[in-house]
Amino acid sequence: EAQVTQNPRYLITVTGKKLTVTCSQNMNHEYMSWYRQDPGLGLRQIYYSMNVEVTDKGDVPEGYKVSRKEKRNFPLILESPSPNQTSLYFCASCLGGGLYGYTFGSGTRLTVV
Amino acid sequence: ELKVEQNPLFLSMQEGKNYTIYCNYSTTSDRLYWYRQDPGKSLESLFVLLSNGAVKQEGRLMASLDTKARLSTLHITAAVHDLSATYFCAVDMSGYALNFGKGTSLLVTP
């Protein structure tokens, strides 16, 4: 089944403890990105990657890192999480610049206390 | 800066009724997407609209795109309870970033 897989689905962590949210897609998509969803603010892009070793900032990149060493994987790294990074995170991927639509992962609900 | 505005943001409608959700955007684009989200769930792709005048239908939902007016509509025909969800439109201006509207929370009541 073609899909974008995120792990973990739920995560509670403490301020300052480094964490990684993984994202993997099995559709050979060049493009991958991360969004966060917050009440009242909607969905905002954090980082995106056009292909292996090519990444760039989205609208809200502060406090996040990404890497794209393999085409299928695009992990989101929070080096020192803070409570304002408590959010619902989605990974997405697409082929052909979005001509066929974007596929979203199932989401990761992160709580930083 | 691209702005994407949906209205209404909240919609309560009776089963069997018709209604339209509007999505206006501020900058020229010919790529518009509609998604559905159930509470706590992921975004499910409904429609991909890629050209002026595009119209797509799936079941009780029909989406259209007018790039000249910078407007897309999502029309609901004879609503049923299963359509209760939040609907998002998203505009892709650059090929690498989706700009989402705030979403329309739809509640279909008996």
Coordinates of C-alpha atoms in Angstrom, one line a residue:
Chain A
E1 CA 0.0 0.0 0.0
A2 CA 1.3 3.4 -1.0
Q3 CA 1.7 5.5 2.2
V4 CA 3.6 7.9 4.3
T5 CA 4.5 6.5 7.7
Q6 CA 5.2 8.6 10.7
N7 CA 6.5 7.5 14.1
P8 CA 5.7 7.8 16.8
R9 CA 1.9 8.6 16.7
Y10 CA 2.0 10.1 20.2
L11 CA 4.9 11.5 22.2
I12 CA 5.2 13.3 25.5
T13 CA 8.6 14.6 26.3
V14 CA 10.3 17.1 28.6
T15 CA 11.7 20.5 27.7
G16 CA 15.2 20.2 26.3
K17 CA 15.3 16.5 25.6
K18 CA 16.3 15.9 22.0
L19 CA 13.8 13.9 19.9
T20 CA 13.3 12.7 16.3
V21 CA 10.1 12.1 14.5
T22 CA 10.5 9.8 11.6
C23 CA 8.8 9.9 8.2
S24 CA 9.1 7.3 5.5
Q25 CA 7.3 7.0 2.1
N26 CA 7.2 4.1 -0.2
M27 CA 6.1 5.9 -3.4
N28 CA 9.5 7.0 -4.6
H29 CA 8.4 10.6 -4.3
E30 CA 11.0 13.3 -4.7
Y31 CA 9.3 15.9 -2.6
M32 CA 8.7 15.6 1.2
S33 CA 7.8 18.2 3.8
W34 CA 6.8 18.7 7.4
Y35 CA 3.8 20.7 8.6
R36 CA 2.5 21.5 12.1
Q37 CA -1.1 22.1 12.9
D38 CA -2.2 24.3 15.7
P39 CA -5.7 25.5 16.8
G40 CA -6.4 28.9 15.4
L41 CA -3.2 28.9 13.3
G42 CA -4.0 26.1 10.9
L43 CA -1.3 24.1 9.0
R44 CA 2.1 25.7 8.5
Q45 CA 5.1 24.4 6.7
I46 CA 8.2 23.7 8.7
Y47 CA 10.7 22.4 6.2
Y48 CA 10.6 20.7 2.8
S49 CA 12.9 18.7 0.6
M50 CA 12.9 18.6 -3.2
N51 CA 15.2 15.6 -3.3
V52 CA 18.0 13.8 -1.5
E53 CA 20.4 16.2 0.2
V54 CA 18.2 19.2 -0.9
T55 CA 16.2 20.8 2.0
D56 CA 14.9 24.3 2.6
K57 CA 13.0 26.2 5.3
G58 CA 9.3 26.7 5.3
D59 CA 7.3 29.3 7.2
V60 CA 8.1 28.2 10.7
P61 CA 11.6 26.5 10.8
E62 CA 12.9 27.8 14.1
G63 CA 13.7 25.1 16.6
Y64 CA 13.6 22.3 14.0
K65 CA 16.2 20.4 11.9
V66 CA 15.7 18.0 9.0
S67 CA 17.9 15.8 6.9
R68 CA 17.3 13.9 3.6
K69 CA 20.0 11.3 3.3
E70 CA 17.7 8.8 1.5
K71 CA 14.8 9.4 -0.8
R72 CA 12.3 7.6 1.3
N73 CA 13.1 9.1 4.7
F74 CA 12.7 12.7 6.0
P75 CA 13.1 12.8 9.8
L76 CA 12.2 15.9 11.8
I77 CA 14.6 16.7 14.6
L78 CA 13.9 18.8 17.7
E79 CA 17.3 19.4 19.3
S80 CA 15.9 21.2 22.4
P81 CA 12.1 21.0 22.4
S82 CA 10.1 23.7 24.1
P83 CA 6.5 23.8 25.2
N84 CA 5.6 26.0 22.2
Q85 CA 6.5 23.1 19.9
T86 CA 3.6 21.1 21.4
S87 CA 1.6 20.5 18.2
L88 CA 0.2 18.0 15.7
Y89 CA 2.8 17.2 13.1
F90 CA 2.3 15.9 9.6
C91 CA 4.7 14.7 7.0
A92 CA 3.7 14.9 3.4
S93 CA 5.1 13.7 0.1
C94 CA 4.4 14.2 -3.6
L95 CA 5.5 13.4 -7.1
G96 CA 5.8 15.8 -10.0
G97 CA 5.5 19.0 -8.1
G98 CA 2.1 18.2 -6.7
L99 CA 0.4 17.4 -10.0
Y100 CA -0.9 14.1 -8.5
G101 CA -1.7 15.6 -5.1
Y102 CA 0.1 15.4 -1.8
T103 CA 0.0 12.3 0.5
F104 CA 0.0 13.0 4.2
G105 CA 1.1 10.8 7.0
S106 CA -1.1 9.9 9.9
G107 CA 0.3 12.5 12.2
T108 CA 2.4 12.8 15.4
R109 CA 0.9 14.4 18.4
L110 CA 3.8 15.9 20.4
T111 CA 3.4 17.3 23.9
V112 CA 6.4 19.1 25.4
V113 CA 6.1 19.7 29.2
Chain B
E1 CA 2.4 36.7 0.8
L2 CA -0.2 34.2 -0.3
K3 CA -3.4 34.3 1.7
V4 CA -6.0 31.6 1.6
E5 CA -9.4 32.4 3.0
Q6 CA -12.2 29.9 3.5
N7 CA -15.7 30.6 4.4
P8 CA -17.6 29.8 6.3
L9 CA -15.3 28.5 9.1
F10 CA -18.2 26.7 10.8
L11 CA -21.2 25.2 9.1
S12 CA -24.1 23.3 10.6
M13 CA -26.5 21.9 8.1
Q14 CA -29.3 19.5 8.0
E15 CA -29.2 16.2 6.3
G16 CA -30.4 16.4 2.7
K17 CA -29.5 20.1 2.2
N18 CA -27.1 21.6 -0.2
Y19 CA -24.3 24.0 0.6
T20 CA -21.1 25.5 -0.8
I21 CA -17.8 26.2 0.9
Y22 CA -15.7 29.0 -0.6
C23 CA -12.0 29.3 -0.9
N24 CA -10.4 32.6 -2.0
Y25 CA -6.7 33.1 -2.5
S26 CA -4.7 36.2 -3.1
T27 CA -2.1 35.3 -5.6
T28 CA -2.2 33.7 -9.0
S29 CA -2.1 29.9 -8.9
D30 CA -3.4 27.0 -10.9
R31 CA -3.0 24.3 -8.3
L32 CA -5.6 23.9 -5.7
Y33 CA -6.3 21.0 -3.4
W34 CA -9.2 20.0 -1.1
Y35 CA -8.7 17.9 1.9
R36 CA -10.9 16.3 4.5
Q37 CA -9.8 15.9 8.1
D38 CA -11.7 13.9 10.8
P39 CA -10.9 14.8 14.4
G40 CA -7.4 13.7 15.4
K41 CA -6.8 12.1 12.0
S42 CA -4.7 12.8 9.0
L43 CA -5.6 14.8 5.9
E44 CA -7.4 12.8 3.2
S45 CA -7.1 14.1 -0.3
L46 CA -10.4 14.8 -1.9
F47 CA -9.7 16.8 -5.1
V48 CA -6.7 18.1 -7.1
L49 CA -7.6 21.0 -9.3
L50 CA -4.9 22.0 -11.8
S51 CA -6.4 24.4 -14.3
N52 CA -8.9 27.1 -14.8
G53 CA -12.4 25.7 -15.1
A54 CA -11.5 22.4 -13.6
V55 CA -14.5 20.6 -12.0
K56 CA -14.3 17.3 -10.2
Q57 CA -17.0 15.3 -8.5
E58 CA -16.9 12.4 -6.0
G59 CA -20.1 11.2 -4.5
R60 CA -21.9 14.2 -2.9
L61 CA -19.0 16.5 -3.2
M62 CA -18.1 18.6 -6.2
A63 CA -15.1 21.0 -6.5
S64 CA -14.4 23.7 -9.0
L65 CA -11.7 26.2 -9.7
D66 CA -11.8 29.6 -11.3
T67 CA -8.2 30.9 -11.5
K68 CA -9.2 34.3 -12.8
A69 CA -11.4 35.0 -9.8
R70 CA -8.9 33.2 -7.6
L71 CA -11.8 31.1 -6.2
S72 CA -12.5 27.5 -5.6
T73 CA -15.8 26.1 -4.3
L74 CA -16.7 22.8 -2.7
H75 CA -20.3 22.0 -3.2
I76 CA -22.1 19.5 -1.0
T77 CA -25.2 17.9 -2.3
A78 CA -27.8 16.3 -0.1
A79 CA -25.6 16.2 2.9
V80 CA -25.4 13.1 5.1
H81 CA -24.0 12.7 8.6
D82 CA -20.9 10.9 7.3
L83 CA -19.7 14.2 5.7
S84 CA -19.2 15.8 9.1
A85 CA -15.5 16.7 9.2
T86 CA -13.2 19.7 8.7
Y87 CA -12.5 20.6 5.1
F88 CA -9.4 22.4 4.0
C89 CA -8.5 24.0 0.7
A90 CA -4.8 24.5 0.0
V91 CA -3.0 26.5 -2.7
D92 CA 0.3 25.5 -4.2
M93 CA 1.9 28.6 -5.7
S94 CA 5.5 27.3 -6.0
G95 CA 5.5 23.6 -6.4
Y96 CA 7.0 23.0 -3.0
A97 CA 4.6 24.5 -0.4
L98 CA 1.0 24.1 0.4
N99 CA -0.7 27.2 1.8
F100 CA -3.8 26.1 3.7
G101 CA -7.0 27.9 4.5
K102 CA -8.1 27.8 8.2
G103 CA -10.6 25.0 7.4
T104 CA -14.4 24.7 7.5
S105 CA -15.8 22.6 10.3
L106 CA -18.9 20.9 8.9
L107 CA -21.5 19.3 11.1
V108 CA -24.4 17.6 9.4
T109 CA -27.4 17.0 11.7
P110 CA -30.5 14.9 11.3

